[in-house]
GROMACS .gro file of C-alpha atoms in nm:
model
  365
    1MET     CA    1  10.321  10.381  10.455
    2LEU     CA    2   9.981  10.232  10.422
    3LYS     CA    3   9.841  10.381  10.109
    4ASN     CA    4   9.533  10.594  10.108
    5ARG     CA    5   9.515  10.579  10.488
    6ASN     CA    6   9.723  10.849  10.619
    7LEU     CA    7   9.444  11.105  10.704
    8CYS     CA    8   9.602  11.296  10.997
    9GLY     CA    9   9.629  11.667  10.947
   10SER     CA   10   9.384  11.683  10.653
   11MET     CA   11   9.021  11.749  10.620
   12ILE     CA   12   8.831  11.508  10.381
   13ALA     CA   13   8.471  11.577  10.271
   14GLY     CA   14   8.251  11.368  10.493
   15ALA     CA   15   8.341  11.170  10.800
   16MET     CA   16   8.661  10.973  10.745
   17PHE     CA   17   8.849  10.760  10.989
   18THR     CA   18   9.198  10.807  11.118
   19SER     CA   19   9.460  10.568  10.943
   20LEU     CA   20   9.663  10.315  11.090
   21VAL     CA   21   9.989  10.471  10.981
   22GLY     CA   22   9.883  10.793  11.137
   23ALA     CA   23   9.810  10.623  11.465
   24ILE     CA   24  10.159  10.474  11.456
   25ALA     CA   25  10.357  10.769  11.339
   26THR     CA   26  10.186  11.046  11.534
   27GLY     CA   27   9.941  10.905  11.794
   28CYS     CA   28   9.664  11.115  11.646
   29THR     CA   29   9.311  11.040  11.777
   30SER     CA   30   9.066  10.851  11.566
   31SER     CA   31   8.706  10.841  11.518
   32ALA     CA   32   8.710  10.479  11.469
   33THR     CA   33   8.616  10.254  11.756
   34PRO     CA   34   8.919  10.243  11.993
   35ASN     CA   35   9.038   9.919  12.151
   36VAL     CA   36   8.821   9.791  12.436
   37GLN     CA   37   9.109   9.806  12.673
   38GLN     CA   38   9.151  10.185  12.609
   39GLY     CA   39   8.775  10.259  12.676
   40ASN     CA   40   8.782  10.300  13.045
   41GLY     CA   41   8.982  10.620  13.061
   42VAL     CA   42   9.182  10.893  12.882
   43ASN     CA   43   9.529  10.986  12.927
   44THR     CA   44   9.499  11.354  12.967
   45ASN     CA   45   9.883  11.394  12.952
   46THR     CA   46   9.894  11.271  12.583
   47PRO     CA   47   9.909  11.535  12.324
   48THR     CA   48   9.647  11.495  12.054
   49GLN     CA   49   9.668  11.590  11.691
   50THR     CA   50   9.471  11.884  11.569
   51VAL     CA   51   9.320  11.928  11.223
   52GLY     CA   52   9.595  12.163  11.132
   53GLY     CA   53   9.849  11.908  11.219
   54GLU     CA   54   9.983  12.068  11.538
   55LEU     CA   55  10.011  11.894  11.873
   56GLU     CA   56   9.754  12.033  12.139
   57ASN     CA   57   9.812  11.998  12.504
   58ASN     CA   58   9.476  12.129  12.639
   59SER     CA   59   9.350  11.839  12.868
   60SER     CA   60   8.994  11.956  12.891
   61THR     CA   61   8.980  11.964  12.504
   62ARG     CA   62   9.126  11.620  12.472
   63VAL     CA   63   8.879  11.492  12.737
   64ASN     CA   64   8.578  11.635  12.566
   65GLN     CA   65   8.695  11.494  12.231
   66ALA     CA   66   8.751  11.139  12.392
   67GLN     CA   67   8.398  11.165  12.536
   68LYS     CA   68   8.257  11.249  12.207
   69VAL     CA   69   8.429  10.957  12.038
   70ARG     CA   70   8.309  10.717  12.303
   71SER     CA   71   7.958  10.845  12.286
   72SER     CA   72   7.922  10.824  11.917
   73THR     CA   73   8.074  10.462  11.912
   74LYS     CA   74   7.925  10.317  12.214
   75ASN     CA   75   7.729  10.035  12.036
   76SER     CA   76   8.031   9.968  11.820
   77ALA     CA   77   8.250   9.945  12.120
   78ASN     CA   78   8.029   9.695  12.267
   79ARG     CA   79   8.075   9.476  11.960
   80VAL     CA   80   8.446   9.511  11.983
   81ALA     CA   81   8.430   9.395  12.340
   82LYS     CA   82   8.233   9.088  12.238
   83LEU     CA   83   8.522   8.997  11.999
   84ASP     CA   84   8.718   8.915  12.305
   85LEU     CA   85   9.050   9.033  12.136
   86LYS     CA   86   9.337   9.105  12.348
   87GLU     CA   87   9.670   9.298  12.289
   88GLY     CA   88   9.950   9.055  12.235
   89MET     CA   89   9.721   8.769  12.125
   90PRO     CA   90   9.876   8.566  11.837
   91TYR     CA   91   9.719   8.695  11.514
   92GLN     CA   92   9.649   8.346  11.394
   93LYS     CA   93   9.435   8.294  11.717
   94ALA     CA   94   9.246   8.629  11.671
   95ARG     CA   95   9.189   8.559  11.301
   96ASP     CA   96   9.028   8.220  11.377
   97LEU     CA   97   8.814   8.396  11.652
   98VAL     CA   98   8.662   8.662  11.437
   99ILE     CA   99   8.599   8.435  11.150
  100GLN     CA  100   8.408   8.201  11.387
  101GLN     CA  101   8.211   8.496  11.481
  102GLY     CA  102   8.090   8.571  11.134
  103TRP     CA  103   8.345   8.804  11.002
  104GLN     CA  104   8.512   8.745  10.660
  105PRO     CA  105   8.836   8.867  10.498
  106ASN     CA  106   8.762   9.203  10.346
  107LEU     CA  107   8.856   9.152   9.972
  108GLN     CA  108   8.718   9.477   9.854
  109GLY     CA  109   8.866   9.833   9.891
  110ASP     CA  110   9.237   9.856   9.851
  111ALA     CA  111   9.398   9.578   9.701
  112PRO     CA  112   9.686   9.419   9.904
  113ASN     CA  113  10.012   9.612   9.835
  114LEU     CA  114  10.195   9.305   9.694
  115GLN     CA  115  10.490   9.525   9.598
  116ASP     CA  116  10.576   9.506   9.971
  117THR     CA  117  10.766   9.196  10.047
  118SER     CA  118  10.608   9.155  10.401
  119VAL     CA  119  10.255   9.185  10.247
  120LYS     CA  120  10.331   8.942   9.974
  121GLU     CA  121  10.466   8.690  10.223
  122LEU     CA  122  10.158   8.723  10.443
  123PHE     CA  123   9.920   8.703  10.147
  124ASP     CA  124  10.096   8.393  10.007
  125PHE     CA  125  10.071   8.235  10.353
  126GLY     CA  126   9.690   8.262  10.333
  127TYR     CA  127   9.631   8.600  10.498
  128GLU     CA  128   9.430   8.737  10.212
  129GLU     CA  129   9.277   9.008  10.423
  130VAL     CA  130   9.610   9.192  10.467
  131LYS     CA  131   9.625   9.533  10.306
  132ASP     CA  132   9.957   9.684  10.381
  133CYS     CA  133  10.255   9.713  10.611
  134SER     CA  134  10.450   9.994  10.766
  135GLY     CA  135  10.802   9.986  10.684
  136THR     CA  136  10.910  10.194  10.989
  137GLY     CA  137  10.857  10.187  11.364
  138ILE     CA  138  10.721   9.855  11.508
  139GLY     CA  139  10.633   9.739  11.143
  140ALA     CA  140  10.259   9.697  11.189
  141CYS     CA  141  10.052   9.541  10.935
  142LEU     CA  142   9.687   9.604  10.871
  143PHE     CA  143   9.430   9.330  10.827
  144GLU     CA  144   9.067   9.387  10.740
  145PHE     CA  145   8.743   9.188  10.795
  146THR     CA  146   8.374   9.258  10.712
  147ASN     CA  147   8.045   9.126  10.843
  148LYS     CA  148   7.694   9.099  10.705
  149ALA     CA  149   7.597   9.418  10.881
  150GLY     CA  150   7.836   9.607  10.641
  151GLU     CA  151   8.100   9.699  10.912
  152LEU     CA  152   8.475   9.690  10.880
  153LEU     CA  153   8.692   9.544  11.145
  154SER     CA  154   9.058   9.648  11.111
  155ILE     CA  155   9.334   9.460  11.315
  156SER     CA  156   9.681   9.612  11.341
  157ALA     CA  157   9.935   9.335  11.412
  158THR     CA  158  10.308   9.354  11.487
  159ILE     CA  159  10.595   9.104  11.458
  160ALA     CA  160  10.615   8.875  11.764
  161ASP     CA  161  10.982   8.787  11.716
  162ARG     CA  162  11.174   8.783  11.398
  163SER     CA  163  10.917   8.605  11.175
  164ASN     CA  164  10.695   8.827  10.942
  165ILE     CA  165  10.431   8.547  10.976
  166GLU     CA  166  10.432   8.521  11.349
  167ARG     CA  167  10.258   8.842  11.452
  168VAL     CA  168  10.054   8.949  11.763
  169VAL     CA  169   9.747   9.186  11.769
  170TRP     CA  170   9.845   9.545  11.872
  171ARG     CA  171   9.528   9.757  11.798
  172TRP     CA  172   9.181   9.701  11.650
  173TRP     CA  173   8.857   9.895  11.574
  174ILE     CA  174   8.536   9.876  11.393
  175GLU     CA  175   8.415  10.130  11.136
  176LYS     CA  176   8.045  10.181  11.039
  177GLY     CA  177   7.923  10.258  10.699
  178THR     CA  178   8.094  10.002  10.469
  179ASN     CA  179   7.869   9.881  10.181
  180SER     CA  180   7.632   9.631  10.311
  181ASN     CA  181   7.507   9.531   9.969
  182GLN     CA  182   7.874   9.485   9.861
  183GLN     CA  183   7.930   9.251  10.161
  184THR     CA  184   7.630   9.044  10.100
  185LEU     CA  185   7.735   8.987   9.746
  186VAL     CA  186   8.074   8.881   9.856
  187SER     CA  187   7.974   8.665  10.156
  188SER     CA  188   7.709   8.473   9.962
  189GLU     CA  189   7.974   8.356   9.699
  190GLN     CA  190   8.283   8.265   9.897
  191GLY     CA  191   8.384   7.910   9.928
  192LYS     CA  192   8.512   7.637   9.698
  193PRO     CA  193   8.607   7.719   9.338
  194PRO     CA  194   8.317   7.667   9.097
  195PHE     CA  195   8.533   7.467   8.854
  196ILE     CA  196   8.876   7.324   8.796
  197GLY     CA  197   9.038   7.412   8.469
  198THR     CA  198   9.048   7.704   8.228
  199ARG     CA  199   8.753   7.924   8.116
  200LEU     CA  200   8.743   8.198   7.867
  201PHE     CA  201   8.535   8.524   7.899
  202ASN     CA  202   8.505   8.868   7.727
  203PHE     CA  203   8.318   9.159   7.883
  204LEU     CA  204   8.360   9.382   7.584
  205GLY     CA  205   8.324   9.120   7.320
  206GLY     CA  206   8.595   9.278   7.095
  207ASN     CA  207   8.929   9.146   6.955
  208GLY     CA  208   9.207   9.174   7.195
  209THR     CA  209   8.979   9.212   7.504
  210GLY     CA  210   8.950   8.843   7.594
  211GLN     CA  211   9.044   8.703   7.934
  212SER     CA  212   9.082   8.362   8.095
  213ILE     CA  213   9.072   8.224   8.445
  214ALA     CA  214   9.265   7.917   8.521
  215ILE     CA  215   9.196   7.731   8.844
  216ALA     CA  216   9.415   7.445   8.965
  217SER     CA  217   9.325   7.162   9.202
  218ASP     CA  218   9.515   7.330   9.470
  219GLY     CA  219   9.319   7.651   9.441
  220THR     CA  220   9.598   7.831   9.253
  221THR     CA  221   9.415   8.087   9.040
  222ILE     CA  222   9.565   8.275   8.743
  223VAL     CA  223   9.358   8.549   8.549
  224LYS     CA  224   9.511   8.678   8.220
  225LEU     CA  225   9.423   8.943   7.976
  226HIS     CA  226   9.480   8.828   7.610
  227GLY     CA  227   9.575   9.129   7.399
  228LYS     CA  228   9.618   9.121   7.023
  229PHE     CA  229  10.001   9.067   7.050
  230GLU     CA  230  10.059   8.946   7.401
  231SER     CA  231   9.902   8.825   7.724
  232SER     CA  232   9.951   8.973   8.070
  233VAL     CA  233   9.879   8.821   8.427
  234GLN     CA  234   9.623   9.006   8.615
  235TYR     CA  235   9.605   8.792   8.917
  236ASN     CA  236   9.825   8.496   9.039
  237GLY     CA  237   9.731   8.367   9.383
  238LYS     CA  238   9.486   8.162   9.590
  239PHE     CA  239   9.116   8.145   9.489
  240SER     CA  240   8.888   8.380   9.625
  241ASN     CA  241   8.539   8.515   9.532
  242PRO     CA  242   8.550   8.786   9.438
  243ILE     CA  243   8.906   8.815   9.299
  244ILE     CA  244   9.076   9.139   9.326
  245LEU     CA  245   9.314   9.206   9.028
  246GLN     CA  246   9.676   9.266   9.122
  247ASP     CA  247   9.737   9.511   8.842
  248GLY     CA  248   9.687   9.810   9.079
  249SER     CA  249   9.343   9.909   8.945
  250GLY     CA  250   9.137   9.796   9.244
  251LEU     CA  251   8.905   9.628   9.001
  252GLY     CA  252   8.770   9.265   9.064
  253LEU     CA  253   8.586   8.968   8.930
  254LEU     CA  254   8.288   8.782   9.083
  255LEU     CA  255   8.180   8.433   8.987
  256LYS     CA  256   7.816   8.376   9.039
  257ASP     CA  257   7.572   8.138   8.880
  258GLY     CA  258   7.782   8.004   8.608
  259LYS     CA  259   7.880   8.362   8.493
  260ILE     CA  260   8.157   8.618   8.566
  261TYR     CA  261   8.106   8.983   8.661
  262SER     CA  262   8.340   9.276   8.637
  263LEU     CA  263   8.363   9.473   8.972
  264THR     CA  264   8.450   9.833   9.011
  265SER     CA  265   8.709   9.934   9.273
  266ASP     CA  266   8.433   9.983   9.544
  267GLY     CA  267   8.308   9.621   9.483
  268GLN     CA  268   7.996   9.693   9.291
  269ILE     CA  269   7.912   9.527   8.960
  270ALA     CA  270   8.028   9.743   8.681
  271LYS     CA  271   7.801   9.858   8.397
  272GLY     CA  272   7.838   9.995   8.041
  273CYS     CA  273   8.067   9.730   7.894
  274LYS     CA  274   7.834   9.670   7.600
  275GLY     CA  275   7.623   9.977   7.594
  276GLU     CA  276   7.502  10.245   7.859
  277GLY     CA  277   7.345  10.080   8.151
  278THR     CA  278   7.435   9.719   8.063
  279VAL     CA  279   7.572   9.494   8.328
  280CYS     CA  280   7.943   9.397   8.261
  281GLU     CA  281   7.896   9.014   8.269
  282SER     CA  282   8.017   8.728   8.052
  283SER     CA  283   7.963   8.352   8.024
  284LEU     CA  284   8.247   8.121   8.106
  285LEU     CA  285   8.350   7.911   7.806
  286GLU     CA  286   8.560   7.607   7.832
  287ALA     CA  287   8.900   7.648   7.647
  288SER     CA  288   8.876   7.452   7.328
  289SER     CA  289   9.263   7.432   7.307
  290PRO     CA  290   9.413   7.086   7.322
  291PRO     CA  291   9.561   6.950   7.638
  292ILE     CA  292   9.914   7.031   7.706
  293ALA     CA  293  10.113   6.718   7.636
  294ASP     CA  294  10.409   6.589   7.859
  295GLY     CA  295  10.751   6.639   7.718
  296PHE     CA  296  11.041   6.886   7.662
  297TYR     CA  297  10.957   7.216   7.491
  298ILE     CA  298  11.222   7.451   7.365
  299LEU     CA  299  11.261   7.790   7.210
  300GLY     CA  300  11.515   7.689   6.948
  301GLY     CA  301  11.865   7.825   6.917
  302THR     CA  302  11.912   7.846   7.305
  303ASP     CA  303  11.992   7.616   7.588
  304GLN     CA  304  11.659   7.709   7.754
  305GLY     CA  305  11.382   7.455   7.787
  306LEU     CA  306  11.058   7.393   7.956
  307GLU     CA  307  10.944   7.037   8.071
  308VAL     CA  308  10.589   6.954   8.135
  309LYS     CA  309  10.491   6.653   8.340
  310GLY     CA  310  10.141   6.590   8.446
  311GLU     CA  311   9.976   6.897   8.605
  312GLN     CA  312  10.312   7.076   8.651
  313TYR     CA  313  10.597   7.238   8.453
  314ARG     CA  314  10.941   7.373   8.504
  315TYR     CA  315  11.211   7.558   8.324
  316TYR     CA  316  11.557   7.444   8.278
  317ASP     CA  317  11.883   7.586   8.129
  318GLU     CA  318  12.256   7.528   8.122
  319GLU     CA  319  12.255   7.607   8.504
  320GLY     CA  320  12.005   7.322   8.583
  321LYS     CA  321  11.637   7.263   8.646
  322LYS     CA  322  11.407   7.521   8.825
  323GLU     CA  323  11.103   7.456   9.066
  324TRP     CA  324  10.785   7.307   8.944
  325ARG     CA  325  10.508   7.521   8.883
  326PRO     CA  326  10.120   7.468   8.801
  327ILE     CA  327  10.055   7.394   8.445
  328SER     CA  328   9.763   7.639   8.460
  329GLU     CA  329  10.016   7.906   8.407
  330LEU     CA  330  10.055   7.799   8.055
  331ASN     CA  331   9.827   7.850   7.752
  332SER     CA  332   9.784   7.572   7.498
  333ILE     CA  333   9.793   7.723   7.153
  334LYS     CA  334   9.779   7.399   6.963
  335GLU     CA  335   9.927   7.063   6.967
  336ASN     CA  336  10.297   7.074   7.095
  337LEU     CA  337  10.275   7.453   7.113
  338VAL     CA  338  10.237   7.649   7.451
  339PHE     CA  339  10.266   8.006   7.562
  340ASP     CA  340  10.380   8.113   7.907
  341GLY     CA  341  10.295   8.485   7.883
  342LYS     CA  342  10.635   8.579   7.731
  343ASN     CA  343  10.755   8.308   7.500
  344TYR     CA  344  10.617   8.037   7.267
  345TRP     CA  345  10.761   7.688   7.350
  346CYS     CA  346  10.758   7.396   7.096
  347ILE     CA  347  10.806   7.025   7.093
  348PRO     CA  348  11.007   7.021   6.767
  349PRO     CA  349  11.010   6.726   6.508
  350ARG     CA  350  11.295   6.498   6.575
  351ARG     CA  351  11.640   6.608   6.471
  352GLU     CA  352  11.507   6.914   6.302
  353ILE     CA  353  11.683   7.255   6.367
  354GLY     CA  354  11.476   7.556   6.395
  355VAL     CA  355  11.284   7.814   6.626
  356CYS     CA  356  10.951   7.819   6.799
  357SER     CA  357  10.703   8.086   6.691
  358GLU     CA  358  10.328   8.161   6.754
  359ASN     CA  359  10.243   7.948   6.464
  360GLY     CA  360  10.442   7.653   6.578
  361TRP     CA  361  10.780   7.518   6.486
  362ILE     CA  362  10.981   7.692   6.195
  363PRO     CA  363  11.250   7.464   6.055
  364ALA     CA  364  11.582   7.646   5.962
  365LYS     CA  365  11.647   7.706   5.604
   0.00000   0.00000   0.00000
């Protein structure tokens, strides 16, 4: 189910739009802009969903409702028509088309549901605008785009064959009333990463509240929160600006003019980090830790190891070597000591038995 979007059969304060899942599961009508190919007529034999959740078969009522929808979204429907989207069009082609017309992936609102394997695969493929997928029925996935006018374009795409990546357009609609200030902020900052390497920042300025952002040359970006006793990964994926954290909070980070800003779940710059009304911003400080040396790092007392070579590393154990990973995932503590978010790894002195700790290699007594 697409989280936070199944609105059929309930009343929400203010004007809300019918969810993708509701449309898939029940066929309920939506106040969002309908597909252009549906705009020329109304199927009066199709039951509609009432506010109470019951199916209604009154043809005249359905016609009136549909007329009201078309009337209230006439201008938006014209904009949908100009997109030249077609049902069955490959999603990749549709995506390129709307981006060429000024739409950008919507990186605000709900964070991608990366707990879902289909969403994770699409996100890793480069579809950063994916939000969620339905695990039932035709298996539709929702993709969102925004423009400078503050509008939200939603595209529902289904699997074309057996591949999750190869999808085709099924439905699409435009919603008004998204935050235009938010979109201006986003669109003006998207592009290439502002730096390659690791930078440190701290919105609160306290002990155990520091964070780091590491950007590799291939765009892989890792954001970590460094607590007093351990570190946790808040984001691991392709670079985007803003970055929406993957911890389920919906919060984000915006890089702008050499600084980094904390964003609320609705895409606005947060306030109050260092006092009431203060903007949550921080300078980006280059990490002063020494570079991570090539070599073989160990825990001590186990067959597990970690090999560093250039800008990559990999684990190994008695079963063999694992796949290479970007070195930006590691934190350099001091010479010959790194931390991977779970364990400390050391290059030990030759022929010395011991264990690796947060302070370095500890010889066995």
